[in-house]
PDB file of C-alpha atoms in Angstrom:
ATOM      1  CA  UNK A 236       9.648  27.598 -36.693  1.00 46.00           C
ATOM      2  CA  UNK A 237       8.917  31.135 -35.542  1.00 50.00           C
ATOM      3  CA  UNK A 238      11.023  30.729 -32.393  1.00 48.00           C
ATOM      4  CA  UNK A 239      14.690  31.714 -32.395  1.00 50.00           C
ATOM      5  CA  UNK A 240      17.086  28.780 -32.204  1.00 53.00           C
ATOM      6  CA  UNK A 241      18.055  29.595 -28.622  1.00 54.00           C
ATOM      7  CA  UNK A 242      14.415  29.451 -27.532  1.00 57.00           C
ATOM      8  CA  UNK A 243      13.976  26.119 -29.290  1.00 59.00           C
ATOM      9  CA  UNK A 244      16.919  24.723 -27.336  1.00 62.00           C
ATOM     10  CA  UNK A 245      15.394  25.962 -24.068  1.00 64.00           C
ATOM     11  CA  UNK A 246      12.017  24.502 -25.014  1.00 62.00           C
ATOM     12  CA  UNK A 247      13.494  21.073 -25.755  1.00 65.00           C
ATOM     13  CA  UNK A 248      15.547  21.148 -22.560  1.00 66.00           C
ATOM     14  CA  UNK A 249      12.602  22.165 -20.354  1.00 65.00           C
ATOM     15  CA  UNK A 250       9.973  20.079 -22.174  1.00 66.00           C
ATOM     16  CA  UNK A 251      11.533  16.801 -23.345  1.00 67.00           C
ATOM     17  CA  UNK A 252       8.286  14.885 -22.764  1.00 67.00           C
ATOM     18  CA  UNK A 253       6.018  17.293 -24.668  1.00 66.00           C
ATOM     19  CA  UNK A 254       4.158  18.648 -21.653  1.00 67.00           C
ATOM     20  CA  UNK A 255       3.652  21.878 -23.582  1.00 64.00           C
ATOM     21  CA  UNK A 256       1.135  20.251 -25.911  1.00 63.00           C
ATOM     22  CA  UNK A 257      -0.546  18.325 -23.090  1.00 64.00           C
ATOM     23  CA  UNK A 258      -1.170  21.498 -21.084  1.00 63.00           C
ATOM     24  CA  UNK A 259      -2.432  23.679 -23.945  1.00 61.00           C
ATOM     25  CA  UNK A 260      -6.093  22.836 -23.314  1.00 55.00           C
ATOM     26  CA  UNK A 261      -5.730  23.499 -19.575  1.00 58.00           C
ATOM     27  CA  UNK A 262      -4.245  26.889 -20.406  1.00 55.00           C
ATOM     28  CA  UNK A 263      -7.169  27.981 -22.561  1.00 54.00           C
ATOM     29  CA  UNK A 264      -6.050  26.434 -25.830  1.00 50.00           C
ATOM     30  CA  UNK A 265      -3.048  28.713 -26.157  1.00 50.00           C
ATOM     31  CA  UNK A 266       0.515  27.623 -25.779  1.00 48.00           C
ATOM     32  CA  UNK A 267       1.946  29.012 -22.523  1.00 50.00           C
ATOM     33  CA  UNK A 268       5.102  30.990 -22.759  1.00 54.00           C
ATOM     34  CA  UNK A 269       8.277  29.225 -21.730  1.00 53.00           C
ATOM     35  CA  UNK A 270       9.994  30.150 -18.475  1.00 52.00           C
ATOM     36  CA  UNK A 271      13.010  28.922 -16.602  1.00 54.00           C
ATOM     37  CA  UNK A 272      11.687  25.749 -14.989  1.00 55.00           C
ATOM     38  CA  UNK A 273       8.043  25.990 -16.080  1.00 65.00           C
ATOM     39  CA  UNK A 274       5.335  27.690 -18.133  1.00 78.00           C
ATOM     40  CA  UNK A 275       2.997  30.635 -17.701  1.00 80.00           C
ATOM     41  CA  UNK A 276      -0.195  31.496 -19.602  1.00 78.00           C
ATOM     42  CA  UNK A 277      -0.275  34.604 -21.782  1.00 77.00           C
ATOM     43  CA  UNK A 278      -2.699  36.320 -19.383  1.00 77.00           C
ATOM     44  CA  UNK A 279      -0.548  35.432 -16.388  1.00 74.00           C
ATOM     45  CA  UNK A 280      -3.410  33.687 -14.551  1.00 77.00           C
ATOM     46  CA  UNK A 281      -1.794  30.235 -14.369  1.00 80.00           C
ATOM     47  CA  UNK A 282       1.735  28.998 -14.042  1.00 81.00           C
ATOM     48  CA  UNK A 283       3.175  25.516 -14.312  1.00 81.00           C
ATOM     49  CA  UNK A 284       6.334  25.037 -12.259  1.00 80.00           C
ATOM     50  CA  UNK A 285       8.436  21.933 -12.862  1.00 79.00           C
ATOM     51  CA  UNK A 286      10.562  21.039  -9.842  1.00 79.00           C
ATOM     52  CA  UNK A 287      13.208  18.335  -9.620  1.00 82.00           C
ATOM     53  CA  UNK A 288      13.473  17.146  -5.981  1.00 86.00           C
ATOM     54  CA  UNK A 289      16.786  15.752  -4.837  1.00 85.00           C
ATOM     55  CA  UNK A 290      15.343  12.449  -3.539  1.00 85.00           C
ATOM     56  CA  UNK A 291      13.289   9.762  -5.351  1.00 82.00           C
ATOM     57  CA  UNK A 292       9.465   9.863  -5.186  1.00 78.00           C
ATOM     58  CA  UNK A 293       8.982   6.809  -3.002  1.00 70.00           C
ATOM     59  CA  UNK A 294      11.283   7.958  -0.242  1.00 77.00           C
ATOM     60  CA  UNK A 295       8.280   8.286   2.066  1.00 76.00           C
ATOM     61  CA  UNK A 296       9.887  10.483   4.713  1.00 81.00           C
ATOM     62  CA  UNK A 297      11.278  12.898   2.120  1.00 87.00           C
ATOM     63  CA  UNK A 298       7.977  12.957   0.201  1.00 85.00           C
ATOM     64  CA  UNK A 299       6.039  13.840   3.365  1.00 85.00           C
ATOM     65  CA  UNK A 300       8.489  16.616   4.211  1.00 88.00           C
ATOM     66  CA  UNK A 301       8.314  17.951   0.658  1.00 87.00           C
ATOM     67  CA  UNK A 302       4.519  17.862   0.668  1.00 86.00           C
ATOM     68  CA  UNK A 303       4.395  19.708   3.990  1.00 88.00           C
ATOM     69  CA  UNK A 304       6.867  22.307   2.708  1.00 88.00           C
ATOM     70  CA  UNK A 305       4.915  22.972  -0.487  1.00 84.00           C
ATOM     71  CA  UNK A 306       1.619  23.155   1.368  1.00 85.00           C
ATOM     72  CA  UNK A 307       3.200  25.570   3.831  1.00 88.00           C
ATOM     73  CA  UNK A 308       4.313  27.822   0.993  1.00 84.00           C
ATOM     74  CA  UNK A 309       0.826  27.799  -0.487  1.00 82.00           C
ATOM     75  CA  UNK A 310      -0.748  28.540   2.915  1.00 84.00           C
ATOM     76  CA  UNK A 311       1.583  31.492   3.492  1.00 85.00           C
ATOM     77  CA  UNK A 312       0.708  32.930   0.092  1.00 80.00           C
ATOM     78  CA  UNK A 313      -2.997  32.572   0.837  1.00 78.00           C
ATOM     79  CA  UNK A 314      -2.575  34.277   4.235  1.00 81.00           C
ATOM     80  CA  UNK A 315      -0.627  37.105   2.637  1.00 78.00           C
ATOM     81  CA  UNK A 316      -3.434  37.662   0.139  1.00 75.00           C
ATOM     82  CA  UNK A 317      -6.037  37.617   2.926  1.00 77.00           C
ATOM     83  CA  UNK A 318      -4.101  40.213   4.931  1.00 78.00           C
ATOM     84  CA  UNK A 319      -3.806  42.518   1.919  1.00 74.00           C
ATOM     85  CA  UNK A 320      -7.516  43.343   2.188  1.00 68.00           C
ATOM     86  CA  UNK A 321      -8.868  45.534  -0.611  1.00 66.00           C
ATOM     87  CA  UNK A 322      -5.429  46.583  -1.773  1.00 68.00           C
ATOM     88  CA  UNK A 323      -5.016  43.487  -3.950  1.00 66.00           C
ATOM     89  CA  UNK A 324      -7.919  43.012  -6.357  1.00 69.00           C
ATOM     90  CA  UNK A 325      -6.508  39.837  -7.862  1.00 69.00           C
ATOM     91  CA  UNK A 326      -8.200  36.507  -7.025  1.00 71.00           C
ATOM     92  CA  UNK A 327      -6.739  34.333  -4.293  1.00 71.00           C
ATOM     93  CA  UNK A 328      -3.799  32.146  -5.206  1.00 73.00           C
ATOM     94  CA  UNK A 329      -4.700  28.502  -5.753  1.00 76.00           C
ATOM     95  CA  UNK A 330      -1.866  25.985  -5.643  1.00 76.00           C
ATOM     96  CA  UNK A 331      -2.302  22.435  -6.964  1.00 79.00           C
ATOM     97  CA  UNK A 332       0.409  19.832  -6.463  1.00 78.00           C
ATOM     98  CA  UNK A 333       1.040  16.794  -8.638  1.00 79.00           C
ATOM     99  CA  UNK A 334       3.783  14.324  -9.466  1.00 82.00           C
ATOM    100  CA  UNK A 335       5.325  11.162  -8.107  1.00 82.00           C
ATOM    101  CA  UNK A 336       6.153  12.608  -4.680  1.00 83.00           C
ATOM    102  CA  UNK A 337       2.557  13.684  -4.112  1.00 82.00           C
ATOM    103  CA  UNK A 338       1.309  10.286  -5.322  1.00 83.00           C
ATOM    104  CA  UNK A 339       3.677   8.586  -2.876  1.00 79.00           C
ATOM    105  CA  UNK A 340       2.212  10.520   0.073  1.00 82.00           C
ATOM    106  CA  UNK A 341      -1.372   9.748  -0.965  1.00 82.00           C
ATOM    107  CA  UNK A 342      -0.563   6.086  -1.605  1.00 78.00           C
ATOM    108  CA  UNK A 343       1.100   5.635   1.770  1.00 76.00           C
ATOM    109  CA  UNK A 344      -1.910   7.214   3.501  1.00 80.00           C
ATOM    110  CA  UNK A 345      -4.209   4.874   1.562  1.00 79.00           C
ATOM    111  CA  UNK A 346      -2.171   1.789   2.482  1.00 73.00           C
ATOM    112  CA  UNK A 347      -2.040   2.851   6.136  1.00 74.00           C
ATOM    113  CA  UNK A 348      -5.823   3.302   6.191  1.00 79.00           C
ATOM    114  CA  UNK A 349      -6.355  -0.063   4.520  1.00 73.00           C
ATOM    115  CA  UNK A 350      -4.050  -1.722   7.053  1.00 70.00           C
ATOM    116  CA  UNK A 351      -6.216  -0.451   9.909  1.00 73.00           C
ATOM    117  CA  UNK A 352      -9.356  -1.693   8.165  1.00 76.00           C
ATOM    118  CA  UNK A 353      -7.733  -5.079   7.533  1.00 69.00           C
ATOM    119  CA  UNK A 354      -6.644  -5.362  11.166  1.00 68.00           C
ATOM    120  CA  UNK A 355     -10.112  -4.562  12.472  1.00 72.00           C
ATOM    121  CA  UNK A 356     -11.752  -6.811   9.889  1.00 68.00           C
ATOM    122  CA  UNK A 357      -9.410  -9.708  10.550  1.00 66.00           C
ATOM    123  CA  UNK A 358      -9.386  -9.688  14.330  1.00 69.00           C
ATOM    124  CA  UNK A 359     -12.508  -7.870  15.490  1.00 73.00           C
ATOM    125  CA  UNK A 360     -14.911  -9.373  12.958  1.00 76.00           C
ATOM    126  CA  UNK A 361     -13.616 -12.720  11.728  1.00 77.00           C
ATOM    127  CA  UNK A 362     -12.819 -14.279  15.108  1.00 77.00           C
ATOM    128  CA  UNK A 363     -16.192 -13.457  16.722  1.00 84.00           C
ATOM    129  CA  UNK A 364     -17.886 -14.688  13.554  1.00 82.00           C
ATOM    130  CA  UNK A 365     -16.016 -17.990  13.803  1.00 80.00           C
ATOM    131  CA  UNK A 366     -17.144 -18.393  17.400  1.00 84.00           C
ATOM    132  CA  UNK A 367     -20.724 -17.552  16.480  1.00 87.00           C
ATOM    133  CA  UNK A 368     -20.755 -20.142  13.672  1.00 85.00           C
ATOM    134  CA  UNK A 369     -18.778 -22.996  15.248  1.00 84.00           C
ATOM    135  CA  UNK A 370     -19.222 -22.278  18.980  1.00 86.00           C
ATOM    136  CA  UNK A 371     -15.570 -23.259  19.459  1.00 84.00           C
ATOM    137  CA  UNK A 372     -13.278 -21.351  21.796  1.00 87.00           C
ATOM    138  CA  UNK A 373     -10.430 -23.561  20.550  1.00 86.00           C
ATOM    139  CA  UNK A 374     -10.892 -22.263  17.006  1.00 84.00           C
ATOM    140  CA  UNK A 375     -10.864 -18.629  18.172  1.00 84.00           C
ATOM    141  CA  UNK A 376      -7.643 -19.182  20.163  1.00 85.00           C
ATOM    142  CA  UNK A 377      -5.764 -21.304  17.634  1.00 86.00           C
ATOM    143  CA  UNK A 378      -7.108 -19.560  14.511  1.00 84.00           C
ATOM    144  CA  UNK A 379      -4.698 -16.592  14.502  1.00 84.00           C
ATOM    145  CA  UNK A 380      -1.809 -18.567  16.052  1.00 89.00           C
ATOM    146  CA  UNK A 381      -0.130 -19.793  12.799  1.00 91.00           C
ATOM    147  CA  UNK A 382      -0.422 -16.333  11.242  1.00 88.00           C
ATOM    148  CA  UNK A 383       1.035 -14.617  14.307  1.00 88.00           C
ATOM    149  CA  UNK A 384       3.919 -17.079  14.589  1.00 91.00           C
ATOM    150  CA  UNK A 385       4.756 -16.858  10.887  1.00 92.00           C
ATOM    151  CA  UNK A 386       4.703 -13.061  10.993  1.00 88.00           C
ATOM    152  CA  UNK A 387       7.013 -13.004  14.019  1.00 90.00           C
ATOM    153  CA  UNK A 388       9.413 -15.471  12.373  1.00 93.00           C
ATOM    154  CA  UNK A 389       9.555 -13.583   9.057  1.00 91.00           C
ATOM    155  CA  UNK A 390       9.931 -10.183  10.748  1.00 89.00           C
ATOM    156  CA  UNK A 391      12.739 -11.640  12.846  1.00 91.00           C
ATOM    157  CA  UNK A 392      14.522 -13.040   9.787  1.00 92.00           C
ATOM    158  CA  UNK A 393      14.155  -9.763   7.870  1.00 88.00           C
ATOM    159  CA  UNK A 394      15.404  -7.823  10.870  1.00 87.00           C
ATOM    160  CA  UNK A 395      18.368 -10.164  11.305  1.00 90.00           C
ATOM    161  CA  UNK A 396      19.165  -9.743   7.591  1.00 88.00           C
ATOM    162  CA  UNK A 397      19.160  -5.952   7.990  1.00 85.00           C
ATOM    163  CA  UNK A 398      16.110  -5.351   5.771  1.00 82.00           C
ATOM    164  CA  UNK A 399      14.064  -2.229   6.495  1.00 76.00           C
ATOM    165  CA  UNK A 400      10.274  -2.071   6.261  1.00 76.00           C
ATOM    166  CA  UNK A 401       8.053   0.969   6.031  1.00 71.00           C
ATOM    167  CA  UNK A 402       5.286   1.483   8.563  1.00 65.00           C
ATOM    168  CA  UNK A 403       2.705   1.087   5.802  1.00 64.00           C
ATOM    169  CA  UNK A 404       4.076  -2.303   4.711  1.00 70.00           C
ATOM    170  CA  UNK A 405       4.340  -3.570   8.282  1.00 71.00           C
ATOM    171  CA  UNK A 406       0.830  -2.388   9.155  1.00 67.00           C
ATOM    172  CA  UNK A 407      -0.629  -3.926   6.009  1.00 67.00           C
ATOM    173  CA  UNK A 408       0.769  -7.293   7.076  1.00 72.00           C
ATOM    174  CA  UNK A 409      -2.251  -7.507   9.400  1.00 72.00           C
ATOM    175  CA  UNK A 410      -4.141  -8.850   6.395  1.00 76.00           C
ATOM    176  CA  UNK A 411      -2.154 -12.042   6.991  1.00 80.00           C
ATOM    177  CA  UNK A 412      -4.553 -12.915   9.841  1.00 78.00           C
ATOM    178  CA  UNK A 413      -7.493 -12.849   7.463  1.00 77.00           C
ATOM    179  CA  UNK A 414      -5.619 -14.950   4.905  1.00 81.00           C
ATOM    180  CA  UNK A 415      -4.112 -17.472   7.316  1.00 85.00           C
ATOM    181  CA  UNK A 416      -7.214 -18.270   9.339  1.00 85.00           C
ATOM    182  CA  UNK A 417      -8.825 -19.856   6.274  1.00 86.00           C
ATOM    183  CA  UNK A 418      -6.446 -22.805   6.455  1.00 88.00           C
ATOM    184  CA  UNK A 419      -7.193 -23.362  10.131  1.00 89.00           C
ATOM    185  CA  UNK A 420     -10.946 -23.309   9.472  1.00 89.00           C
ATOM    186  CA  UNK A 421     -10.568 -25.773   6.579  1.00 89.00           C
ATOM    187  CA  UNK A 422      -8.699 -28.300   8.713  1.00 90.00           C
ATOM    188  CA  UNK A 423     -11.056 -27.793  11.666  1.00 89.00           C
ATOM    189  CA  UNK A 424     -14.165 -28.361   9.555  1.00 89.00           C
ATOM    190  CA  UNK A 425     -12.591 -31.418   7.900  1.00 90.00           C
ATOM    191  CA  UNK A 426     -11.782 -32.829  11.343  1.00 88.00           C
ATOM    192  CA  UNK A 427     -15.321 -32.252  12.625  1.00 88.00           C
ATOM    193  CA  UNK A 428     -16.788 -33.927   9.546  1.00 90.00           C
ATOM    194  CA  UNK A 429     -14.514 -36.921  10.081  1.00 90.00           C
ATOM    195  CA  UNK A 430     -15.711 -37.216  13.686  1.00 88.00           C
ATOM    196  CA  UNK A 431     -19.311 -36.907  12.504  1.00 89.00           C
ATOM    197  CA  UNK A 432     -18.756 -39.929  10.264  1.00 89.00           C
ATOM    198  CA  UNK A 433     -17.931 -41.969  13.377  1.00 89.00           C
ATOM    199  CA  UNK A 434     -14.148 -42.105  13.018  1.00 88.00           C
ATOM    200  CA  UNK A 435     -11.935 -42.374  16.066  1.00 87.00           C
ATOM    201  CA  UNK A 436      -9.934 -39.212  16.993  1.00 84.00           C
ATOM    202  CA  UNK A 437      -6.662 -40.623  15.610  1.00 85.00           C
ATOM    203  CA  UNK A 438      -8.396 -41.695  12.398  1.00 88.00           C
ATOM    204  CA  UNK A 439     -10.067 -38.285  12.139  1.00 86.00           C
ATOM    205  CA  UNK A 440      -6.651 -36.616  12.231  1.00 86.00           C
ATOM    206  CA  UNK A 441      -5.385 -38.934   9.525  1.00 87.00           C
ATOM    207  CA  UNK A 442      -8.473 -38.155   7.430  1.00 88.00           C
ATOM    208  CA  UNK A 443      -7.477 -34.502   7.024  1.00 88.00           C
ATOM    209  CA  UNK A 444      -4.419 -35.425   4.930  1.00 89.00           C
ATOM    210  CA  UNK A 445      -6.070 -34.492   1.611  1.00 89.00           C
ATOM    211  CA  UNK A 446      -7.584 -31.207   2.939  1.00 90.00           C
ATOM    212  CA  UNK A 447      -4.125 -30.392   4.324  1.00 91.00           C
ATOM    213  CA  UNK A 448      -2.653 -30.649   0.829  1.00 91.00           C
ATOM    214  CA  UNK A 449      -5.335 -28.293  -0.485  1.00 91.00           C
ATOM    215  CA  UNK A 450      -4.711 -25.872   2.371  1.00 91.00           C
ATOM    216  CA  UNK A 451      -0.970 -25.827   1.746  1.00 92.00           C
ATOM    217  CA  UNK A 452      -1.417 -25.358  -2.001  1.00 92.00           C
ATOM    218  CA  UNK A 453      -3.891 -22.525  -1.444  1.00 91.00           C
ATOM    219  CA  UNK A 454      -1.592 -20.677   0.952  1.00 92.00           C
ATOM    220  CA  UNK A 455       1.414 -21.036  -1.313  1.00 93.00           C
ATOM    221  CA  UNK A 456      -0.650 -19.852  -4.271  1.00 93.00           C
ATOM    222  CA  UNK A 457      -1.540 -16.763  -2.228  1.00 91.00           C
ATOM    223  CA  UNK A 458       2.150 -16.343  -1.408  1.00 92.00           C
ATOM    224  CA  UNK A 459       2.973 -16.437  -5.131  1.00 94.00           C
ATOM    225  CA  UNK A 460       0.420 -13.670  -5.721  1.00 92.00           C
ATOM    226  CA  UNK A 461       2.121 -11.433  -3.165  1.00 91.00           C
ATOM    227  CA  UNK A 462       5.542 -12.310  -4.529  1.00 93.00           C
ATOM    228  CA  UNK A 463       4.343 -10.699  -7.752  1.00 92.00           C
ATOM    229  CA  UNK A 464       4.326  -7.348  -5.935  1.00 88.00           C
ATOM    230  CA  UNK A 465       8.099  -7.583  -5.604  1.00 88.00           C
ATOM    231  CA  UNK A 466       8.361  -6.767  -9.319  1.00 89.00           C
ATOM    232  CA  UNK A 467       6.353  -3.529  -8.989  1.00 84.00           C
ATOM    233  CA  UNK A 468       8.414  -0.335  -9.025  1.00 80.00           C
ATOM    234  CA  UNK A 469       7.054   0.804  -5.664  1.00 78.00           C
ATOM    235  CA  UNK A 470       9.199   0.052  -2.578  1.00 78.00           C
ATOM    236  CA  UNK A 471       6.273  -0.101  -0.129  1.00 75.00           C
ATOM    237  CA  UNK A 472       4.467  -2.670  -2.276  1.00 81.00           C
ATOM    238  CA  UNK A 473       7.711  -4.586  -2.774  1.00 85.00           C
ATOM    239  CA  UNK A 474       8.153  -4.740   0.992  1.00 85.00           C
ATOM    240  CA  UNK A 475       4.537  -5.831   1.439  1.00 84.00           C
ATOM    241  CA  UNK A 476       4.929  -8.584  -1.161  1.00 88.00           C
ATOM    242  CA  UNK A 477       8.126  -9.833   0.437  1.00 89.00           C
ATOM    243  CA  UNK A 478       6.696  -9.770   3.973  1.00 89.00           C
ATOM    244  CA  UNK A 479       3.301 -11.344   3.297  1.00 89.00           C
ATOM    245  CA  UNK A 480       4.682 -13.764   0.697  1.00 91.00           C
ATOM    246  CA  UNK A 481       7.289 -15.187   3.061  1.00 92.00           C
ATOM    247  CA  UNK A 482       4.756 -15.207   5.899  1.00 92.00           C
ATOM    248  CA  UNK A 483       2.192 -17.171   3.883  1.00 93.00           C
ATOM    249  CA  UNK A 484       4.788 -19.829   3.082  1.00 94.00           C
ATOM    250  CA  UNK A 485       5.670 -20.168   6.777  1.00 94.00           C
ATOM    251  CA  UNK A 486       1.998 -19.921   7.788  1.00 93.00           C
ATOM    252  CA  UNK A 487       1.125 -22.896   5.597  1.00 92.00           C
ATOM    253  CA  UNK A 488       3.797 -25.012   7.247  1.00 93.00           C
ATOM    254  CA  UNK A 489       2.838 -23.779  10.724  1.00 92.00           C
ATOM    255  CA  UNK A 490      -0.823 -24.628  10.099  1.00 92.00           C
ATOM    256  CA  UNK A 491       0.119 -28.053   8.769  1.00 90.00           C
ATOM    257  CA  UNK A 492       2.097 -28.920  11.909  1.00 90.00           C
ATOM    258  CA  UNK A 493       0.241 -27.010  14.648  1.00 88.00           C
ATOM    259  CA  UNK A 494      -3.437 -27.608  13.903  1.00 85.00           C
ATOM    260  CA  UNK A 495      -3.426 -31.435  13.584  1.00 84.00           C
ATOM    261  CA  UNK A 496      -1.204 -31.632  16.669  1.00 82.00           C
TER     262      UNK A 496
END
């Protein structure tokens, strides 16, 4: 009530979400003075700048460029303070970035790192472990085959349809090898158990009908889980859900036809 009406209008325009109250504690318990596009504390030690980038947060290329630009500005300010020597007695400038664009950069880096871990875990650890347990070169060779074929087919269909995929979503699809090999192992173990019961090879193949239904249901249930990501407001996760979901559906069918054959 103590502010002039023009200042109230500026405050409402610059702070429609009530950030002023949320930042009072961070600014020493005192309300920062309003500025054009941000806030500054009464002692001038901290300033909150609200920027409105021209592109959406989850435009990964734009978010990386924006992050690099802002970090460059902060680095130049720090270098300028260092070169000033004893002439400037003020403390060094500390810049902290936040917001959807910064979150997008961090999230993409996290997904890319997880994709590498998934790739190493799926191929470099699971396949040798399968060989160590089952002593079967056939299982090591055929194990990743349905997953690889399904991924190639789905990527081809998406490419033919003109869909674009981020590097993070494509790299994360490596987790498909870890998900798809389970079905191959289930059918292989069921086949070996049938042979151990004294069944003929043709009868042993017929005996894996029920495990095949379970395998197909499990893979399609996993596909449904990834399809749920398509409803998340995050393009990279939407792409991941679409890619892995479609691939799991195809992988189930590929496993059903390739492994018994």
